[in-house]
Structure formats: C-alpha cells, structure tokens
Tab-separated table of C-alpha atoms in Angstrom:
chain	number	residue	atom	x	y	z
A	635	UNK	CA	135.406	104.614	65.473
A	636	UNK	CA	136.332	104.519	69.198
A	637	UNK	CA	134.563	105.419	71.811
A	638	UNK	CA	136.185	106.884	75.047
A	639	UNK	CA	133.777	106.093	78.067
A	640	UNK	CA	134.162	108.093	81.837
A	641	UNK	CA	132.369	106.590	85.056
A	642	UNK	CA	133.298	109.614	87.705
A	643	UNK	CA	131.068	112.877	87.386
A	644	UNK	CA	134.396	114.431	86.491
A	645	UNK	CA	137.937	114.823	85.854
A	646	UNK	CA	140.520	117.105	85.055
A	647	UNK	CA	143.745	115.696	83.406
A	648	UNK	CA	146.639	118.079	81.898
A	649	UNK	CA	148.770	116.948	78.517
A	650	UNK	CA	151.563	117.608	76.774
A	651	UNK	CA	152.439	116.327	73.445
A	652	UNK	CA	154.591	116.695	70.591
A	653	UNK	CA	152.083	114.719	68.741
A	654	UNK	CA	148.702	113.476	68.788
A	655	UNK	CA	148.498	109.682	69.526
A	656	UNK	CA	145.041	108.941	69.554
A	657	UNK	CA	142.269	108.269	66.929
A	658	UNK	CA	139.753	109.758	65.519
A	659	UNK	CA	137.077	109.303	68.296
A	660	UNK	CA	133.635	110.507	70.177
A	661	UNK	CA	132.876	110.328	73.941
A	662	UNK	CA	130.186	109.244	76.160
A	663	UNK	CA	130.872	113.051	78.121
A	664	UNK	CA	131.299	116.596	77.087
A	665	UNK	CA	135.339	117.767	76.928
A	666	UNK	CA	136.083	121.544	77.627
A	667	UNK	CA	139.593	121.339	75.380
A	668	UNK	CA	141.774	124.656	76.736
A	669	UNK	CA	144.359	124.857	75.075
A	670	UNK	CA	147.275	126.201	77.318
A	671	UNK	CA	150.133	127.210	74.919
A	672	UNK	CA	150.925	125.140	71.417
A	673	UNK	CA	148.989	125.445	67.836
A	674	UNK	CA	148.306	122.886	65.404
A	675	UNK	CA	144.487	121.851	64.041
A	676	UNK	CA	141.472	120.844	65.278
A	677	UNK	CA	139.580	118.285	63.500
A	678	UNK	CA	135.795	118.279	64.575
A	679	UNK	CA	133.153	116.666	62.882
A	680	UNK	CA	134.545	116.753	59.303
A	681	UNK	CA	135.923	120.491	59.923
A	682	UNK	CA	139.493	121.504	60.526
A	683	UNK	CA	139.791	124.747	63.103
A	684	UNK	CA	143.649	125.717	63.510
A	685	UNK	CA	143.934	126.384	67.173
A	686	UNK	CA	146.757	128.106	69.077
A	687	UNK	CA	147.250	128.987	72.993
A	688	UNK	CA	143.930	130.206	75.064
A	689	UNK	CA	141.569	128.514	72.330
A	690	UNK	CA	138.645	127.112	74.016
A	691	UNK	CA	136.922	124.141	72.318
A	692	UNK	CA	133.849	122.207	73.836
A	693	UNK	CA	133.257	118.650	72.873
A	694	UNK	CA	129.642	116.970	73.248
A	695	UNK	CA	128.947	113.268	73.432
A	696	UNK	CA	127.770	113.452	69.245
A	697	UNK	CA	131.183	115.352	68.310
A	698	UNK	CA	134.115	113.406	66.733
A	699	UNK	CA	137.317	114.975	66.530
A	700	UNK	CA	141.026	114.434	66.737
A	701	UNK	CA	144.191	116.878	67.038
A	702	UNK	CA	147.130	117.575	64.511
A	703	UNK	CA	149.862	119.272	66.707
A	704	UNK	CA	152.184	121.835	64.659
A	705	UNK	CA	154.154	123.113	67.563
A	706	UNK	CA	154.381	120.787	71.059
A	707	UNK	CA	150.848	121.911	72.812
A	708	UNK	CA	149.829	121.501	76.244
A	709	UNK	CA	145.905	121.155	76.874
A	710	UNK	CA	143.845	121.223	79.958
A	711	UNK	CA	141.058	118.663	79.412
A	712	UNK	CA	138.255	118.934	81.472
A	713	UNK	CA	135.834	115.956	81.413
A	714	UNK	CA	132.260	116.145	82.596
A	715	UNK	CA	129.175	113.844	83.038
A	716	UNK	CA	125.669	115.372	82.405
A	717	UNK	CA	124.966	114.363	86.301
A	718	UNK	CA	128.017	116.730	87.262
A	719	UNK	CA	125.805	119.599	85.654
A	720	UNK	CA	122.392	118.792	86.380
A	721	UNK	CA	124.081	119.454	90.498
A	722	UNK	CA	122.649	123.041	89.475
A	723	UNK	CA	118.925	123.311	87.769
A	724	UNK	CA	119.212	126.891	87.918
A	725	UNK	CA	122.358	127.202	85.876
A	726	UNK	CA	121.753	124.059	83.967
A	727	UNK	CA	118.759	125.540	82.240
A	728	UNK	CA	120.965	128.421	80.925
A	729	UNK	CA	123.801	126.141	79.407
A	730	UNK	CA	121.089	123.368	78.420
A	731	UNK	CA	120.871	124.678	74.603
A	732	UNK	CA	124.729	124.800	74.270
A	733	UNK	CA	125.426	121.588	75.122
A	734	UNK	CA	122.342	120.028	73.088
A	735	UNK	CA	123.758	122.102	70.161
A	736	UNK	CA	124.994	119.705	66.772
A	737	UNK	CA	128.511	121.757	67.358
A	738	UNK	CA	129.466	124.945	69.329
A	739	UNK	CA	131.507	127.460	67.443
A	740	UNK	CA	134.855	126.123	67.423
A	741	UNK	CA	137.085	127.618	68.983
A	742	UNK	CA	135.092	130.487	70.267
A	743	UNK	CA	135.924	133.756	69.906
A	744	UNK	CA	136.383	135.890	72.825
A	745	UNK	CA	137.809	139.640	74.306
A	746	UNK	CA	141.201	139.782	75.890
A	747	UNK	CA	139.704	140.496	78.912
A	748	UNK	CA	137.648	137.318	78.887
A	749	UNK	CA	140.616	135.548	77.120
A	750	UNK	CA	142.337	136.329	80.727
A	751	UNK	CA	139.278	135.288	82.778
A	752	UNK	CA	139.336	131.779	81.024
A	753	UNK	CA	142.470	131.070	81.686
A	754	UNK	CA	142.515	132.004	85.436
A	755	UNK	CA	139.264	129.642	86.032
A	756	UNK	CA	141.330	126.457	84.086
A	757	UNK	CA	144.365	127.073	85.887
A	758	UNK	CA	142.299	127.407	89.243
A	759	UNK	CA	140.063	123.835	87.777
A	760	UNK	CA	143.987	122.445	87.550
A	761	UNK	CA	145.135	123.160	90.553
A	762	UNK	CA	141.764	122.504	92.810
A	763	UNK	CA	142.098	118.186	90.849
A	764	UNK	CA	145.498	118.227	91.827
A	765	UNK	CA	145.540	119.350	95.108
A	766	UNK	CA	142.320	117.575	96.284
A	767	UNK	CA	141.052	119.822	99.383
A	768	UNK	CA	138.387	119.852	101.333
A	769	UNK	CA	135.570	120.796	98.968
A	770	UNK	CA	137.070	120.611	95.894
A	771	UNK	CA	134.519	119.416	93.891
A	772	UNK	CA	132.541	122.206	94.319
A	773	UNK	CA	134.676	124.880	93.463
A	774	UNK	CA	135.484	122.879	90.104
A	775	UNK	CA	131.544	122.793	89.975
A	776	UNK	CA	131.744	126.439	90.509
A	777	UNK	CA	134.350	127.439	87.932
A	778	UNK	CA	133.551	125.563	84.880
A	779	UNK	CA	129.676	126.364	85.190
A	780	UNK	CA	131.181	129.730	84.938
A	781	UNK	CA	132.973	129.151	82.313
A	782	UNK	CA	129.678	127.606	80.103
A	783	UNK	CA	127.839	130.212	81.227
A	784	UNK	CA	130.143	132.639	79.322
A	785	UNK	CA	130.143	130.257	76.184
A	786	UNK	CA	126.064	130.078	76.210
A	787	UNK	CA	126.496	134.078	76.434
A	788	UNK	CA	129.148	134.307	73.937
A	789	UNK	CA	126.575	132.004	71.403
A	790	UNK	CA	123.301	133.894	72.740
A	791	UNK	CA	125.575	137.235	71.174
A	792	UNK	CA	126.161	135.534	67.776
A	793	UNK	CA	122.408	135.283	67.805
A	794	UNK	CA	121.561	138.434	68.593
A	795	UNK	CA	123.721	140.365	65.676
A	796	UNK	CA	122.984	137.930	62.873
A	797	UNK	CA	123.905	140.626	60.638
A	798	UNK	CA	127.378	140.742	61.652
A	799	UNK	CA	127.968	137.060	61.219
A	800	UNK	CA	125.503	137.321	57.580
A	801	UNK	CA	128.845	138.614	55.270
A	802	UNK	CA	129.023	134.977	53.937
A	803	UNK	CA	127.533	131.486	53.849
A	804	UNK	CA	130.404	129.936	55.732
A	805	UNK	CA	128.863	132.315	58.605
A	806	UNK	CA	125.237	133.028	57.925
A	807	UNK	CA	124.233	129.061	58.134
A	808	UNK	CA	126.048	128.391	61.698
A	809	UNK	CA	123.506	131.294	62.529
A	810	UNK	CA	120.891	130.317	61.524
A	811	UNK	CA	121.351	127.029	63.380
A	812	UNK	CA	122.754	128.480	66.505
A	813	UNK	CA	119.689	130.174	66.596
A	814	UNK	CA	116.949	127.423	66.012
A	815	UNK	CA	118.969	125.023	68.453
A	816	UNK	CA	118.258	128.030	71.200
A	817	UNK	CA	114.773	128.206	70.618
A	818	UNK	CA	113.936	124.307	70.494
A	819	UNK	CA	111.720	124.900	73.102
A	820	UNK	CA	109.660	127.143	71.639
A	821	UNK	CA	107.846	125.868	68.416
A	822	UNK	CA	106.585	129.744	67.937
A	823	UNK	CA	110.034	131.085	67.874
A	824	UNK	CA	110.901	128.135	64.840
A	825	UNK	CA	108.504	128.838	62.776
A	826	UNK	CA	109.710	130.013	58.841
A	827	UNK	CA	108.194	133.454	58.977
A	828	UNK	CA	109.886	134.553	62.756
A	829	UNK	CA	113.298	132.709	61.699
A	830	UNK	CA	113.382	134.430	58.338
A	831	UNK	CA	112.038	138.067	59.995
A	832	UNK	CA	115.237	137.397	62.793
A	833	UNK	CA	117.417	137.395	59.898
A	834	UNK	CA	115.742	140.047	57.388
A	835	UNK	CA	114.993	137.249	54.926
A	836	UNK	CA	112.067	136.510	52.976
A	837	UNK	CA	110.905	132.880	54.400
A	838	UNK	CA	111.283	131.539	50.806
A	839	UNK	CA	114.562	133.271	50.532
A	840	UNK	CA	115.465	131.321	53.633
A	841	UNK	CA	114.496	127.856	53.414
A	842	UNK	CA	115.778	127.754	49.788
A	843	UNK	CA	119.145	128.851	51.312
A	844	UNK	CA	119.294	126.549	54.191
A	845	UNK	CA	118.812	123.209	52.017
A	846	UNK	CA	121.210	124.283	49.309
A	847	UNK	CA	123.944	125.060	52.212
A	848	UNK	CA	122.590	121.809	54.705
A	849	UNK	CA	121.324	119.391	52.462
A	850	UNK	CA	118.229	119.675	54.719
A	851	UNK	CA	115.287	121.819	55.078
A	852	UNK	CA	114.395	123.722	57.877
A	853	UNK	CA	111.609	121.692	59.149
A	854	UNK	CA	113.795	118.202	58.631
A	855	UNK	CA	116.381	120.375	60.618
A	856	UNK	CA	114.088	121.276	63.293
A	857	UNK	CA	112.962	117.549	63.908
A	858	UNK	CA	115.893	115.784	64.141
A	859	UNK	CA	117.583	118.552	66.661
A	860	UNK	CA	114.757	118.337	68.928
A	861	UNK	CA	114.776	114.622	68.879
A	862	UNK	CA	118.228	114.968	69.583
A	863	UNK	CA	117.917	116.882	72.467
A	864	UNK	CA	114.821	114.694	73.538
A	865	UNK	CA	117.828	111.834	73.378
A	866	UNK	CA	120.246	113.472	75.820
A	867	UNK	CA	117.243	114.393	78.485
A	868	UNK	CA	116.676	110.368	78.570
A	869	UNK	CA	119.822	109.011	78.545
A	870	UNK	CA	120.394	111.809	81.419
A	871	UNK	CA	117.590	113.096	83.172
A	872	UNK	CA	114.608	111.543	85.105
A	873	UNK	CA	111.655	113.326	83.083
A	874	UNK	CA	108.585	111.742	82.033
A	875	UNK	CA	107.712	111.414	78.342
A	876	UNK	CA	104.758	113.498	78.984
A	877	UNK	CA	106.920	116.000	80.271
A	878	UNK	CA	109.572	116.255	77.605
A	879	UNK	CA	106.182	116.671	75.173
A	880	UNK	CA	105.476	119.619	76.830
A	881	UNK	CA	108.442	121.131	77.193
A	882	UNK	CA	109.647	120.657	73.543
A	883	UNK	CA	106.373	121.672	72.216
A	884	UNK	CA	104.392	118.755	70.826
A	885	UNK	CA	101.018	118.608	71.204
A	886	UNK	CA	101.274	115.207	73.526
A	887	UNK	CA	102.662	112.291	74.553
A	888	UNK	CA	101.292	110.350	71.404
A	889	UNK	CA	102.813	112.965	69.153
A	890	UNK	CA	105.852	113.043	70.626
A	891	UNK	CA	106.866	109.565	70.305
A	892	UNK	CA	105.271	108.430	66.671
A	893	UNK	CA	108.276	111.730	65.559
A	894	UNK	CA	110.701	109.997	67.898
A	895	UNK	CA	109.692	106.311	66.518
A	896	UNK	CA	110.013	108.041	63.038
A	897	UNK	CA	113.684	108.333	63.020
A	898	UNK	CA	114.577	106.194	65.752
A	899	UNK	CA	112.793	102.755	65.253
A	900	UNK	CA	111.606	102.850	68.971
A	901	UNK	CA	109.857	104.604	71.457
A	902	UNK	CA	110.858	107.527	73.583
A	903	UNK	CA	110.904	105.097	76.436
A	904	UNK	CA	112.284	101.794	75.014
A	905	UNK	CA	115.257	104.314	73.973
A	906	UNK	CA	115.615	105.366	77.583
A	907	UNK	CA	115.150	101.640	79.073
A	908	UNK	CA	117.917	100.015	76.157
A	909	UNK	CA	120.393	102.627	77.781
A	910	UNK	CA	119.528	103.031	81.400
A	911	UNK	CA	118.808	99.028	82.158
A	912	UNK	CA	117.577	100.014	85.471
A	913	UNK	CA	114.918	102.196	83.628
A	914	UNK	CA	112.052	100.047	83.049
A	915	UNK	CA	109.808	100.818	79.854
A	916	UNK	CA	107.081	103.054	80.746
A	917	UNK	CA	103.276	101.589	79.577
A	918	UNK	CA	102.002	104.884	79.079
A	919	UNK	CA	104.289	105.693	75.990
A	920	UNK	CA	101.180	106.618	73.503
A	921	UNK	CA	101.328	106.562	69.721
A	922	UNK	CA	102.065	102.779	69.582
C-alpha cells in the first residue's frame, strides 16, 4: 500500500475530479476531507460511507481510504502535521482523543447551522493558502482548530446520549469505542463495571457483546488503543517515558514498557529513537 508523506506543518490544496486517480493509501499526517459539492463513496478502513457536498471526513496517519466519485466532486483537502497542532497545548489537549481515535465517525453528522459554519471556515482556510498574507498561517491555525474543536464536541455528544446511538449494533459498538478512546487517560473511567453502568448494561452483558461484534475483548481493546496513542505522543511529542506512564495510567515506567514491548517487539524508547534518528534511546527505559 502507498504511503503519501508531507514535510511542511501544513497545506491546503483544492481538487476537482471526475474520477479518483489514486490508490488505496495511508498518510504520514491527518487529512480534514471537505467535500465542497459532488457525491460518490468513501472507502475508509474496510468501510464504504457515501458522501455528498458539505460532508466532513477526517483522516489520521493509521486510516486507509480511497474515493469512488459518482458525480464530478470538488474537495478541499486540508493537510496537517501533529507539530502544526501541538502550536496550541491548550486546544491540543481538547482534540488529543479525536485524533488518537482508531476512526472518527465518518462523515460526521452535523446541524444546518453548523453545516454553514464549516463551510465558511474551509472556504476562509482556501482563500488565506492562496492568497498568502501577512500572517496567514495563523489564521489557518485559527480556523481549523476550530473546526476540530467542533468534531471533538460533536464525538464528546455521541458519548453522552449512548442511548440514542444504542437502536442497533452497527451503532452501539462505535459507542462504546468512542467512548473508551476518550477516557484512555483515565484507567477508572475503563473499567467493565463504569463502561457497562455508562451504557445501562450488565458488565457481562457488555464484554460478551463487544468480542462477538470486535473480535476483541474489552481489555485487549483497551491495550492496544492506549499503546496506540502512546505511539503517536513519541513519534510526535517530546515527553518522557515516565511521563506518558503517568499520564496513561500505568503504574510506572517498568509497566509501561514490558505492555508496549508486548505488542511491539521494542521498547517505548527504541520505538521513538527508530523513528526520530535524532532521538537517542533513553537508558532509563525500565522493564528490560
């Protein structure tokens, strides 16, 4: 499979097509996909989401996807490197857990009123590349953290009124992981008993239903989406291994990287130094 690399923080491009000429592919940088007037399908990781004009899709470094265009569709493509958002900690931290999610809904589903806002902030993202003035990287800063902080809201919403999105399986499971990838952080918050009790399950009820709809359990789940998020902060960001511990709630350094080591044949810190060359391998990585 290819895979389409970006050295510049950002980039904004624009394009029109009749049809879709590349392949199925990933990224090394997230992809806001607006979709400015056309309809066809999206494919995304295996599943096919038949998008039409003001769909929104957002496209992580893990996703693979490719387009089928019904009707000729012109798409706003927004590019971003992690170091483009980490500009603002504040406003990071909120859109953190989307973009460390397996998949965002796709497309998302908003109001006509935010519908409208969307489109104004693309259009404006459009026109600031183009035109290059003075300080135009920081309005396009400005506008498309606004626009993840209305996708992180529009997910933190699907979490909050599981039982609107419990009618069926196809809707009930992308709950249920929307929710656990928000609360990675919080090892109190994942266990069986609170997950189940968010969703008025029993907890046998509930990991019974997540294998037979995943394939995985909850707790196999858990682990490999917080070691997946443990991958992106250091490929990206400049935190110790003690500190990612912490944060992601093991009980230290030690335990942290034997679970890393577990599914990834190498510690937290050879990971970071194989991609980051300039990175040299800490020695106190623990668990050895």
């Amino acid at each position: 499979m290819e895979v389409f690399s970006q050295v510049c923080p950002f980039f904004v491009s624009v394009l029109e097509a009749d049809e879709w000429r590349y392949p199925l592919h990933r990224h090394t940088h997230y992809e806001l996909i607006y979709i400015l007037h056309g309809a066809g399908t999206h494919h995304l990781n295996g599943q096919h989401y038949p998008y039409q004009a003001d769909d929104l899709f957002l496209c992580s470094p893990r996703d693979a996807h490719r387009f089928d265009i019904a009707q000729s569709t012109r798409f706003c493509i927004i590019k971003l490197n992690l170091s483009f958002l980490l500009a603002a900690n504040d406003t990071f931290a909120l859109v953190q857990p989307l973009l460390e999610a397996d998949a965002a809904p796709a497309p998302f589903a908003f109001d006509a009123a935010t519908r409208a806002y969307l489109r104004s902030q693309v259009e404006f993202c459009m026109r600031e590349f183009e035109q290059r003035q003075f300080l135009y990287a920081n309005t396009i800063h400005a506008s498309v953290l606004s626009i993840l902080v209305l996708l992180a809201r529009v997910r933190r919403q699907q979490q909050a009124y599981p039982s609107q999105l419990a009618a069926s399986a196809d809707n009930l499971v992308p709950a249920i992981i929307h929710y656990l990838h928000a609360h990675l952080r919080e090892p109190a918050a994942l266990a069986v008993e609170v997950v189940a009790a968010h969703f008025h399950l029993s907890p046998s009820y509930i990991g019974q239903y997540f294998r037979r709809h995943t394939g995985q359990t909850l707790k196999t789940f858990i682990q490999k989406s917080r070691i997946r998020a443990i991958q992106l902060q250091l490929e990206f960001s400049d935190k110790t291994v003690s500190q990612l511990a912490f944060e992601y709630g093991y009980t230290d350094e030690s335990h942290l990287t034997k679970a890393f080591r577990a599914q990834l044949a190498e510690t937290p810190s050879q990971y970071r130094a194989h991609r980051r060359p300039s990175q040299p391998v800490e020695t106190s990585d623990k668990g050895k």
